Coordinates of C-alpha atoms in Angstrom, one line a residue:
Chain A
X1 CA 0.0 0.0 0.0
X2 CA 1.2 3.6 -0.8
X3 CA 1.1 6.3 1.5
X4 CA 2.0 9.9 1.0
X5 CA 3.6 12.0 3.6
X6 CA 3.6 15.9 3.6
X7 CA 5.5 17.8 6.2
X8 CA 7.9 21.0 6.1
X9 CA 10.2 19.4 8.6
X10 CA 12.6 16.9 7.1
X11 CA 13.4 15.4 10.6
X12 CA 9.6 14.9 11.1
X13 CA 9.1 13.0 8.0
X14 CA 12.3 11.1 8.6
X15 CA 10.8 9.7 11.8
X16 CA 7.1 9.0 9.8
X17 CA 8.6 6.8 7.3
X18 CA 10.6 4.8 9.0
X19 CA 7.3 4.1 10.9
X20 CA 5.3 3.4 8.1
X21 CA 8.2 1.5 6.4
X22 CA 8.5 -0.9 9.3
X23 CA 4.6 -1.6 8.9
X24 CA 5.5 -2.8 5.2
X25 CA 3.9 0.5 3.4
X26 CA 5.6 2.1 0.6
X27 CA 6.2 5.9 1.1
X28 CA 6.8 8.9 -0.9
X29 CA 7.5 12.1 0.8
X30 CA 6.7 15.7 -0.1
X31 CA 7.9 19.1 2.0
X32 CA 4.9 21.4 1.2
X33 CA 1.7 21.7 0.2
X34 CA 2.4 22.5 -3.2
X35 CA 3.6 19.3 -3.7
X36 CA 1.3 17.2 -1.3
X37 CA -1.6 18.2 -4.0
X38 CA 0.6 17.7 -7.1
X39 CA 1.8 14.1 -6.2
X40 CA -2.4 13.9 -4.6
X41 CA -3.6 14.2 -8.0
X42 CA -1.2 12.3 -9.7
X43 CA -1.0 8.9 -7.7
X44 CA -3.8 7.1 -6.0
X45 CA -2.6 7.1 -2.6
X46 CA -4.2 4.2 0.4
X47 CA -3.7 6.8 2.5
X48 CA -2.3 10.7 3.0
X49 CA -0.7 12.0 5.9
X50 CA -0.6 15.9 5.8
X51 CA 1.0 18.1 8.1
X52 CA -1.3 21.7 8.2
X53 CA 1.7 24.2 8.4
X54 CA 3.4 24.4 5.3
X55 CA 4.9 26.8 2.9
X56 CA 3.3 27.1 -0.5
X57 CA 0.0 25.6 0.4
X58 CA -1.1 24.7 3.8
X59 CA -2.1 21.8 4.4
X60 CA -6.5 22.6 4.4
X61 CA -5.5 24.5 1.3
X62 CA -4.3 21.3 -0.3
X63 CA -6.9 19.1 1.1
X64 CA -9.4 21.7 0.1
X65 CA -8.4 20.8 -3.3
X66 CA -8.1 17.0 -3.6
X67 CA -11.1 17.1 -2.3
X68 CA -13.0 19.5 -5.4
X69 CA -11.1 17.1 -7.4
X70 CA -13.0 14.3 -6.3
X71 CA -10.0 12.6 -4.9
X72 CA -11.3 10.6 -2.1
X73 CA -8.1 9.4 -0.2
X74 CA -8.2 9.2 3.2
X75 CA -6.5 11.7 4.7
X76 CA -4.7 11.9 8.4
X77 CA -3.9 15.7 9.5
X78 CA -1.1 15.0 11.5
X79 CA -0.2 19.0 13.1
X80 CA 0.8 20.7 15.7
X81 CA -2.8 22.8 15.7
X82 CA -4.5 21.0 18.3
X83 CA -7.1 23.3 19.9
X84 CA -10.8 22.3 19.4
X85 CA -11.6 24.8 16.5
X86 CA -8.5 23.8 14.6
X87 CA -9.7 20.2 14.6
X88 CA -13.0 20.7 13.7
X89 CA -12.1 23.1 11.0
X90 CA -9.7 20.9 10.2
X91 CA -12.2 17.5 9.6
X92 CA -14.7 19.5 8.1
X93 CA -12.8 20.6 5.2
X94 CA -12.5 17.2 3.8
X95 CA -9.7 14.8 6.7
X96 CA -10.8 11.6 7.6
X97 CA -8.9 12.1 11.0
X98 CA -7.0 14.2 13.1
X99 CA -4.0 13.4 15.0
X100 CA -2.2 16.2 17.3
X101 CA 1.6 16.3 17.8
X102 CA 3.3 15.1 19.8
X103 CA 1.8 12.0 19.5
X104 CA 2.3 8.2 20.5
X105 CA 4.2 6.3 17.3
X106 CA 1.6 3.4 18.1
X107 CA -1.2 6.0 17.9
X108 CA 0.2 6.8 14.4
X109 CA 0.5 3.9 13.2
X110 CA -2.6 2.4 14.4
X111 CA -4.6 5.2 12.9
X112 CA -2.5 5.1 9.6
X113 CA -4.3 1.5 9.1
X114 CA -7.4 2.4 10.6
X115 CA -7.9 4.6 7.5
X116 CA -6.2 2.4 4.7
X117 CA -8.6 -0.6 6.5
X118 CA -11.9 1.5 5.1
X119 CA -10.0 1.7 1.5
X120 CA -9.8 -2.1 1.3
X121 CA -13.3 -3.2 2.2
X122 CA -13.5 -4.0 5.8
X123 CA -11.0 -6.8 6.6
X124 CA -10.3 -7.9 10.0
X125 CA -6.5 -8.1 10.5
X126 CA -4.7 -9.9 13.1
X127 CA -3.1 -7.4 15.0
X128 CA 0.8 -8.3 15.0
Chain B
X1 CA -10.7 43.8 30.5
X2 CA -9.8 46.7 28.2
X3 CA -13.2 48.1 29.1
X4 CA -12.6 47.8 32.7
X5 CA -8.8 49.1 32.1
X6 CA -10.3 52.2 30.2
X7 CA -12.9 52.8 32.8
X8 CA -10.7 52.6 35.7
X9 CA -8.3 55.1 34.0
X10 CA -10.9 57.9 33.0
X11 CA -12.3 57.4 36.9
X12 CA -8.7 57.8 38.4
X13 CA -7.9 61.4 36.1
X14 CA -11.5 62.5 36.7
X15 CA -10.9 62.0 40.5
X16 CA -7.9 63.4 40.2
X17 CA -9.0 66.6 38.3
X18 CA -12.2 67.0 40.6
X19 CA -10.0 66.7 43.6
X20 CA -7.3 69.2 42.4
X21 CA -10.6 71.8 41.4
X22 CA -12.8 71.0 44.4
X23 CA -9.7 72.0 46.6
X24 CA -8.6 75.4 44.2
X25 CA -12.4 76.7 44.3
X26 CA -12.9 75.7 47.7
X27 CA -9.4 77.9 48.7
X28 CA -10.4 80.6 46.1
X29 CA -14.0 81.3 47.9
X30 CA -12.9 81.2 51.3
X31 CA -10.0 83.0 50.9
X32 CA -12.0 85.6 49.2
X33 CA -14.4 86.0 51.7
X34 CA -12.1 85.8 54.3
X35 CA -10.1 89.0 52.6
X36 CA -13.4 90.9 51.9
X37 CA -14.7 90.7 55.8
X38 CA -10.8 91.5 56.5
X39 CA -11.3 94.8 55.0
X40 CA -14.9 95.9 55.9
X41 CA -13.6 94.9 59.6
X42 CA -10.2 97.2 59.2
X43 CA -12.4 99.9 57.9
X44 CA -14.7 99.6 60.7
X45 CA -11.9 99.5 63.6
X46 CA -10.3 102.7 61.4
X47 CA -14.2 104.6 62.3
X48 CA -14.1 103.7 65.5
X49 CA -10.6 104.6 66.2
X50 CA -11.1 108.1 64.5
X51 CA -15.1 108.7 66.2
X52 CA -16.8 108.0 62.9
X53 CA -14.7 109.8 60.6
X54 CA -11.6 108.6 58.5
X55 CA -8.2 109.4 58.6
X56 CA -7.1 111.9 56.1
X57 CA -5.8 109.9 53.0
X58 CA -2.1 108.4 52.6
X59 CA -0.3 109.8 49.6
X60 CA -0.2 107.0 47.5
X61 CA -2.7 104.6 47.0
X62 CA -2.3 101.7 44.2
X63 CA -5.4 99.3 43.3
X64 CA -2.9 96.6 43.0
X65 CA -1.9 96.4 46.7
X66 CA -4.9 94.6 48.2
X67 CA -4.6 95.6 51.8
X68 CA -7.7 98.6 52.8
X69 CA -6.0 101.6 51.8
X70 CA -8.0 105.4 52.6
X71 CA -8.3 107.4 49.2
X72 CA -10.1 111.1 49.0
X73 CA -13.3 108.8 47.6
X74 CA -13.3 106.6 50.7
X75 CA -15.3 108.4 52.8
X76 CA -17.9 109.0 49.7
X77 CA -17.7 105.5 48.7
X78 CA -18.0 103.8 52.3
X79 CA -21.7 103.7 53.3
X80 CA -21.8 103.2 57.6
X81 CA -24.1 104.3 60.0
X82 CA -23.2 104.4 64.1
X83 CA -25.2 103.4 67.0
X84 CA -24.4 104.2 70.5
X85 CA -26.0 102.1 73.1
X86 CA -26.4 102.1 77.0
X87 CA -26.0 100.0 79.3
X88 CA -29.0 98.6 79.3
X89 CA -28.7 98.2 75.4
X90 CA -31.0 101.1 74.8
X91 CA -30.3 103.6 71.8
X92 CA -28.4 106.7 73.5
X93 CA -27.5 108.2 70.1
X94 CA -27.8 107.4 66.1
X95 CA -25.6 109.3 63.2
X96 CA -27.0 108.7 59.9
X97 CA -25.9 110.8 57.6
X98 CA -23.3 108.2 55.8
X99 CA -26.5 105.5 54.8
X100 CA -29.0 106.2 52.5
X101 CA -30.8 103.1 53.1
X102 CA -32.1 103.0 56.5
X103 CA -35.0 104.9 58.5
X104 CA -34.9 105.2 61.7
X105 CA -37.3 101.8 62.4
X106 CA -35.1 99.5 60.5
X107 CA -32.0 100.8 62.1
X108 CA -33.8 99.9 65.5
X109 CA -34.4 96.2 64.1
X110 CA -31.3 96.0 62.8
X111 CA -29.8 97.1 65.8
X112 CA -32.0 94.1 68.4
X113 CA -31.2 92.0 65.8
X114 CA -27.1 92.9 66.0
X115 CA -27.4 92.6 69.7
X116 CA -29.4 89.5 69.6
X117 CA -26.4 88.3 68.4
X118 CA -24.0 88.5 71.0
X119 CA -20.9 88.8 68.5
X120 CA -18.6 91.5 68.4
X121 CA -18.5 91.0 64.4
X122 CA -20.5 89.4 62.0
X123 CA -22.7 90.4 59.2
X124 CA -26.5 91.0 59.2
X125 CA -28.1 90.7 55.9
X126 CA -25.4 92.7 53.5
X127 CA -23.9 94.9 56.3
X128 CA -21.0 94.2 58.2
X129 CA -20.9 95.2 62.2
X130 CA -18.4 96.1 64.9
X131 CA -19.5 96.0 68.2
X132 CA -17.0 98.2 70.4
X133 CA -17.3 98.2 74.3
X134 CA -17.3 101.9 76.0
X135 CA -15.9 102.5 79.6
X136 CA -19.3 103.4 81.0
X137 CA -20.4 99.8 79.9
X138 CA -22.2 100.8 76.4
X139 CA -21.0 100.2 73.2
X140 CA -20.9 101.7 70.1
X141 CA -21.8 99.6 67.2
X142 CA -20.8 100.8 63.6
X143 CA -22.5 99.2 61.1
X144 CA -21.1 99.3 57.1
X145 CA -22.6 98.6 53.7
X146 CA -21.1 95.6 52.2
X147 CA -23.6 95.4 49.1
X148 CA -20.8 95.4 46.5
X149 CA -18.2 93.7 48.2
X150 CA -20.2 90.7 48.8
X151 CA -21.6 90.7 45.5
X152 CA -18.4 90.5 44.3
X153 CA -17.4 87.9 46.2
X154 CA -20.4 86.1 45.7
X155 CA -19.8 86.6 41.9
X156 CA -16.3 85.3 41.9
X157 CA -17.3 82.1 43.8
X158 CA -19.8 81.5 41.3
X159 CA -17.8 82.1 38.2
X160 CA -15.2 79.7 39.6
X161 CA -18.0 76.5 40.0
X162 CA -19.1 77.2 36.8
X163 CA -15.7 77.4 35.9
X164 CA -14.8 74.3 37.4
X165 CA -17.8 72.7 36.3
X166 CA -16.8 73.3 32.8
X167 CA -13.8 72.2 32.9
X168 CA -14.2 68.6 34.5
X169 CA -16.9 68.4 31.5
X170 CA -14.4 69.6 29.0
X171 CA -11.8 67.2 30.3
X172 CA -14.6 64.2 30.8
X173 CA -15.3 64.9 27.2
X174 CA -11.6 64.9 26.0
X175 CA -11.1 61.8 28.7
X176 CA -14.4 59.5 26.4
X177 CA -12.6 60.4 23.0
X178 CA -8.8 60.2 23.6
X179 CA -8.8 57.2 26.5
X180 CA -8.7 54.4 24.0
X181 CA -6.0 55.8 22.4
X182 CA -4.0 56.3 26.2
X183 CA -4.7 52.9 26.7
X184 CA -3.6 51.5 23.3
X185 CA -0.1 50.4 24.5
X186 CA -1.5 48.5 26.9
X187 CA -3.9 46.7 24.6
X188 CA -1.6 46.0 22.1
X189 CA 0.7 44.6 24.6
X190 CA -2.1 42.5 26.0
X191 CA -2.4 41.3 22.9
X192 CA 1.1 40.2 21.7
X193 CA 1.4 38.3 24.6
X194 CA -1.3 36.4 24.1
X195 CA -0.8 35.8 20.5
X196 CA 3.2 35.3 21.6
X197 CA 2.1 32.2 23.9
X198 CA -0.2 30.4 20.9
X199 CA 2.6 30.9 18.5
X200 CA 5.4 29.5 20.7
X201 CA 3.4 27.0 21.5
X202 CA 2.9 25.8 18.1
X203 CA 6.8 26.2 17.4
X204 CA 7.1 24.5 20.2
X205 CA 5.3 21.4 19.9
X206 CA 6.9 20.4 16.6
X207 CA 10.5 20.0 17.9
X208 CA 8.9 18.4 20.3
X209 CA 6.9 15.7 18.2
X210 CA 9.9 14.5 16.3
X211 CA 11.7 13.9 19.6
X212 CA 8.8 12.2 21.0
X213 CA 8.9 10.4 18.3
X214 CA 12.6 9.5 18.1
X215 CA 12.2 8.2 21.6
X216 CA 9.3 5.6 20.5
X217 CA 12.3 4.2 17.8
X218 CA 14.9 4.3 19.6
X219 CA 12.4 2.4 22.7
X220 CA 11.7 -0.1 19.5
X221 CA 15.1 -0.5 18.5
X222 CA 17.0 -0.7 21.5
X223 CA 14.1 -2.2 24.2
X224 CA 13.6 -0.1 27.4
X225 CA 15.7 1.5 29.3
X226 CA 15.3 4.1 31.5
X227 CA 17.0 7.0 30.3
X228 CA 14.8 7.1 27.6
X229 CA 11.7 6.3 29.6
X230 CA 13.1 9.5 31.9
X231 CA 13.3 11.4 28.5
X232 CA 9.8 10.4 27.7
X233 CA 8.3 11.5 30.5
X234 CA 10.3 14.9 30.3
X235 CA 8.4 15.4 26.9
X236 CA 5.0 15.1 28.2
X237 CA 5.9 16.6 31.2
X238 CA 6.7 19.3 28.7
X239 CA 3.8 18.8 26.3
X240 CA 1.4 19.3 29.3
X241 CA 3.0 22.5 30.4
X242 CA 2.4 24.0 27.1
X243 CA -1.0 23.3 27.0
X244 CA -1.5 24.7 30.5
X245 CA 0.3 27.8 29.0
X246 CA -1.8 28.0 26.1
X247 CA -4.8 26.9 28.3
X248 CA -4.1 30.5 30.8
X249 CA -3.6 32.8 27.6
X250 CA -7.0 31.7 26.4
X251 CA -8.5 31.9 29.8
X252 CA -6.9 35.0 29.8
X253 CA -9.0 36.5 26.9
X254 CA -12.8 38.1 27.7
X255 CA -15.5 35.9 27.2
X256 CA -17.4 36.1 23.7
X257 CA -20.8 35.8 24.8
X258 CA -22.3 33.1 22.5
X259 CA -20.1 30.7 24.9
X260 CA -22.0 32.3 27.6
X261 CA -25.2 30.3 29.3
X262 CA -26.6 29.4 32.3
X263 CA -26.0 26.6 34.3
X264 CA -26.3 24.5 37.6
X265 CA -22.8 25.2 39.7
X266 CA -24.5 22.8 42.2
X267 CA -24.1 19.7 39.1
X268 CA -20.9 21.1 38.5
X269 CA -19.8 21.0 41.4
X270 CA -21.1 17.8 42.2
X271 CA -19.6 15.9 39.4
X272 CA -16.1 17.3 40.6
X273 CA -16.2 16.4 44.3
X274 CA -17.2 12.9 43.2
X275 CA -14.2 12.7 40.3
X276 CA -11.9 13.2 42.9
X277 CA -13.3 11.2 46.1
X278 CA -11.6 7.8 45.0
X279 CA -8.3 9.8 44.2
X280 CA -8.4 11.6 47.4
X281 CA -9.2 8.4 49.6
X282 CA -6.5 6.2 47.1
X283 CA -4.1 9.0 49.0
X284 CA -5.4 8.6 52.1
X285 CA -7.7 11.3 52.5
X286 CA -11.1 12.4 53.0
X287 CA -13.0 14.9 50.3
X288 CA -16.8 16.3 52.4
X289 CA -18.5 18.7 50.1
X290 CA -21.8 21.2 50.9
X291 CA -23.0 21.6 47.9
X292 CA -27.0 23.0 48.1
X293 CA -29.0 22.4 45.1
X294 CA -30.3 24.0 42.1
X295 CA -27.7 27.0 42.4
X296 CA -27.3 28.7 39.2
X297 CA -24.8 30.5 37.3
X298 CA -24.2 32.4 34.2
X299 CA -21.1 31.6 32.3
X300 CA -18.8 29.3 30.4
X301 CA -19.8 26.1 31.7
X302 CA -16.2 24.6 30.8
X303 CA -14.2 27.2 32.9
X304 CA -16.1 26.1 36.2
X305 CA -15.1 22.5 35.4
X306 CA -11.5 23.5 35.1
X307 CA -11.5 25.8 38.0
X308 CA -13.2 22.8 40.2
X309 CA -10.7 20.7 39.1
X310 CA -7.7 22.7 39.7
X311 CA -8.8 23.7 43.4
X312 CA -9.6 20.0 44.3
X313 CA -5.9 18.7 42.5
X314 CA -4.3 21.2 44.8
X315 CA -6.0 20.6 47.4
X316 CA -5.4 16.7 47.5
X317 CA -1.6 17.5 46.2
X318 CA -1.2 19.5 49.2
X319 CA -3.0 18.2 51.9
X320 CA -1.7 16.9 55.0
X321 CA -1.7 12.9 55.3
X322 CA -5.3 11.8 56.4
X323 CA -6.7 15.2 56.1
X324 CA -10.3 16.1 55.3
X325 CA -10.5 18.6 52.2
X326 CA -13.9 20.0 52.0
X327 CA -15.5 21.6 49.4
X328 CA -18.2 24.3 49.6
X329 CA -20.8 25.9 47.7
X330 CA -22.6 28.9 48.7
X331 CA -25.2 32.0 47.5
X332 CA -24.2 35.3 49.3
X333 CA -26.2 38.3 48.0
X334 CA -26.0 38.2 44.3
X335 CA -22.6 36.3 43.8
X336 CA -21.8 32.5 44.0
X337 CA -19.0 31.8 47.4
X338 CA -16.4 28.8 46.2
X339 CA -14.6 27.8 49.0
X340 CA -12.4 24.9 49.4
X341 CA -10.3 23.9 52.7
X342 CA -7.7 21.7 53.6
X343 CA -5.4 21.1 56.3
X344 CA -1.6 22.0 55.2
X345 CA 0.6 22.4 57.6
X346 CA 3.7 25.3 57.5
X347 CA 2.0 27.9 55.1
X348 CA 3.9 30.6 54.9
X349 CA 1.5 33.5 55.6
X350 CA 3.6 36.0 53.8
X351 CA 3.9 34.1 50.7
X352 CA -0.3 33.7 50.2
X353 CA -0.8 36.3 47.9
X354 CA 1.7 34.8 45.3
X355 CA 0.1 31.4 45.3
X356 CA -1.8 33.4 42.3
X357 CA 1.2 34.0 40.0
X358 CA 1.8 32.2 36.9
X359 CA 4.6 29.6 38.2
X360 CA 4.8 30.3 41.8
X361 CA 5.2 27.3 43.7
X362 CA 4.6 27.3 47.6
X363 CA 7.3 24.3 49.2
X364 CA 10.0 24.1 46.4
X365 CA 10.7 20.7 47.6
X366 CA 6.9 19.1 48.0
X367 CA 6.2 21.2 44.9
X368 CA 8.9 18.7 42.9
X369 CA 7.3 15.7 44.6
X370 CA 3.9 16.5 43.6
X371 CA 4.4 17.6 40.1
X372 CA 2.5 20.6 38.5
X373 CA 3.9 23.6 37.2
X374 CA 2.4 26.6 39.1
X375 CA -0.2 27.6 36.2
X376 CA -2.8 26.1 38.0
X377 CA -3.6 29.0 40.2
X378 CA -3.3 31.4 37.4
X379 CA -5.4 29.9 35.5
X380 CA -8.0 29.8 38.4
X381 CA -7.7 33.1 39.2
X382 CA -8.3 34.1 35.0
X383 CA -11.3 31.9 35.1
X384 CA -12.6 34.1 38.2
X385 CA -11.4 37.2 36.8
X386 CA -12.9 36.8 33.3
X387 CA -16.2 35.6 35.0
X388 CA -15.9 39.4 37.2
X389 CA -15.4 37.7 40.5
X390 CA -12.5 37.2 42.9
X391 CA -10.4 34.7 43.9
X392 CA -8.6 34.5 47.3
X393 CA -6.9 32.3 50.0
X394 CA -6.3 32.5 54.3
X395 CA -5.0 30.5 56.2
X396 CA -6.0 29.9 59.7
X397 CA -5.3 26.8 62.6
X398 CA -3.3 25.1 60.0
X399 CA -6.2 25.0 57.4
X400 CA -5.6 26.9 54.3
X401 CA -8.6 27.8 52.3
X402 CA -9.6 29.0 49.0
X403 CA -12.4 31.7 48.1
X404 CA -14.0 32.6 44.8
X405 CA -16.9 34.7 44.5
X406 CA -18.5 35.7 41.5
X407 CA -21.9 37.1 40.5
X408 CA -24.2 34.9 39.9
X409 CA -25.7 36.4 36.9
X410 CA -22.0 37.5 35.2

């Protein structure tokens, strides 16, 4: 499965790949918004993880647009934002989920396959 | 806040202004009456000295020098008539030739009415008197025409209250229109602070992710240990201190009334003393709580959960073993009473009005034990504040206790 990762800080996405690695996903990484949309609409993604602060286009921005697109990848904001209004602002323009930093890896993770579950049909995996 | 900042400002230089005036006109009147009757009375001793006549006039005489000074006019200009009584307070002998105002009857009245008196000075109506003792145990009472004198006194008085008058309006006026713009600094500073702790918190949390998030790996790849379990729990030590931070800079902020409603204090309250029974007995103490029903309050439901929970968390933190915190919750008049007690024994009494400052902790070395902070009063006391109440603390045979009132209907 193919995830996309969007996040200005390099360590950050360093740390979400390897994650996602380990769990056997494949993927691609992207520094801005810009970007995040571009490779969005090019590939279809199991799964997007979007950071919200971003140069070019923040992260709603991009989402904002995948979504007119009709590009219905589930999409984890994964931000620093994390007061009430952000997240409901945030899952009502278009996230499937919302995930504050700092957060647990296993949280992450967990939630990362939560959404890429739905995309499959509902299977019931054995948890590892 | 601001509103409160502004109106506290324009009440202090209106006080200030009023105070300063009151003081000027009151000095200007009295002085000026004091001055006038000062005169009239040193032209009346200068009759009586002289048998009803005036001394011939100095040489020089200059309307600038305020003292009484005899010109050629001043016998023209200064209206008197003289009374000379008996003993027995009987008219021996009137001169009338210096009033044009008087018969004979109401000089007699005037006269009874002078005596009636008893005072060797004073005025009657607009005339000013001088009652002089003679040697065969009469007097001789000169009486002088103060008319213009007191007119003008009365006149300057007046202008100066209307002056006065005029100018606290003038600078109430001026106060209204240029206040916001006194205050602005303030404001703006209130402002950049607040916006300074939601944008550091931000910056904040991200370096703080990927460390958190480091750890987890490294935990993975390495297995516990507990230098990185200590470095764990360093970051969401940290993590929860900025969102107490964040937390008191939002507190901090007036209320925007659609978060505004009314509610039961008495649920509220409640709910809290019964979240923390089982962790004040797991620490082996007792929670009691008076909590009447169906009290009501008007305000942001949320903040009295907090506050609740921040005064019962201190309050098992730091009470003494086996203690009995209680919790209380009163109407007094038109505001709600919060009070809650616990045993805690060597309180510094000195110290009790810091407990409210933003990282002020009480016992350095129970504080470290017991974790927190010291936001957790602040943030109280900006939950009170933005509610318009008022937080405080005593301490008394080894009980400390903490008080918040606030109106019941915001």
């Amino acid at each position: 499965m193919r995830i996309l990762v969007a996040d200005d800080e390099p360590e950050m996405t360093m740390v979400l790949e390897a994650l996602l690695k380990r769990e056997h996903y494949s993927v691609d990484v992207v520094y801005n918004g810009q970007d995040a949309l571009d490779y969005g609409l090019a590939e279809n993604y199991d799964c997007i993880v979007l950071d919200i602060m971003m140069p070019k286009l923040d992260g709603i921005q991009a989402l904002q647009a995948l979504r007119s697109k009709n590009i219905s990848t589930p999409v984890l904001l994964l931000t620093a934002k994390s007061q009430v209004e952000d997240r409901v602002a945030g899952l009502d323009s278009g996230a499937d989920d919302y995930l504050p930093k700092p957060f647990d890896n296993r949280e992450f993770v967990a939630r990362v396959r939560a959404l890429t579950r739905r995309g499959q049909g509902y299977l019931l995996e054995e948890t590892t | 806040m601001i509103s409160s900042l502004r109106r506290k400002f324009i009440l202090i230089a209106m006080a200030s202004l009023i105070g300063t005036m009151a003081v000027l006109c009151t000095a200007i009147g009295i002085s000026n009456h004091f001055i006038t009757a000062n005169r009239v009375d040193k032209a009346i001793s200068i009759l009586h000295q002289n048998g009803g006549t005036f001394l011939p006039p100095g040489t020089h005489f200059d309307p600038s020098d305020f003292n009484f000074q005899i010109t050629p006019e001043t016998p023209f200009e200064t209206r008197y008539f003289i009374v000379e009584l008996t003993a027995q307070q009987e008219i021996r002998s009137v001169v009338l030739d210096h009033i044009a105002a008087l018969d004979r009857q109401t000089v007699v009245d005037t006269i009874s009415q002078i005596v009636n008196t008893g005072a060797k000075r004073g005025y009657v109506d607009h005339y000013r008197f001088g009652v002089f003792p003679d040697e065969a145990g009469g007097s001789t009472v000169i009486v002088l025409d103060c008319f213009l004198q007191l007119q003008a006194a009365n006149n300057t008085l007046r202008i100066t209250v209307i002056i006065f008058l005029a100018c606290v309006l003038t600078v109430f006026a001026l106060l209204l229109v240029l206040s916001k713009r006194a205050i602005r600094p303030f404001v703006d500073n209130l402002e950049r602070q607040r916006q300074f702790v939601t944008d550091a918190s931000h910056e904040l949390k991200t370096p703080l992710a990927i460390l958190s998030a480091d750890m987890g790996l490294l935990e993975d790849t390495y297995g516990e240990d507990k230098w990185l379990e200590s470095a764990k729990s360093q970051i969401t030590r940290l993590d929860r201190l900025i969102k107490n931070l964040v937390e008191l800079a939002r507190t901090e902020e007036t209320i925007k009334e659609d978060t505004v409603e009314l509610f039961s204090i008495s649920e509220i309250a409640q709910a809290s003393a019964d979240a923390f029974q089982p962790l004040a007995e797991a620490d082996g103490k007792t929670l009691t709580s008076e909590i009447p029903d169906e009290i009501s309050l008007k305000g942001v439901q949320g903040n009295f959960f907090r506050l609740f929970s921040i005064l019962l968390d201190n309050a098992v933190k730091y009470c003494d073993p086996a203690g009995n915190i209680h919790l209380s919750v009163s109407v007094r008049g038109r505001n709600i009473c919060i009070s809650v007690s616990n045993p805690c024994a060597g309180v510094d009494t000195t110290q009790l009005s810091r407990y409210f400052d933003r990282f002020y902790r009480a016992d350095t070395s129970r504080a470290r034990s017991t974790g927190g902070y010291g936001i957790g009063l602040s943030t109280a006391k900006a939950i009170v504040t933005r509610h318009k109440g008022r937080i405080s603390n005593y301490y008394a045979d080894g009980v400390i206790t903490f008080t918040a009132v606030i109106p019941q209907m915001g």
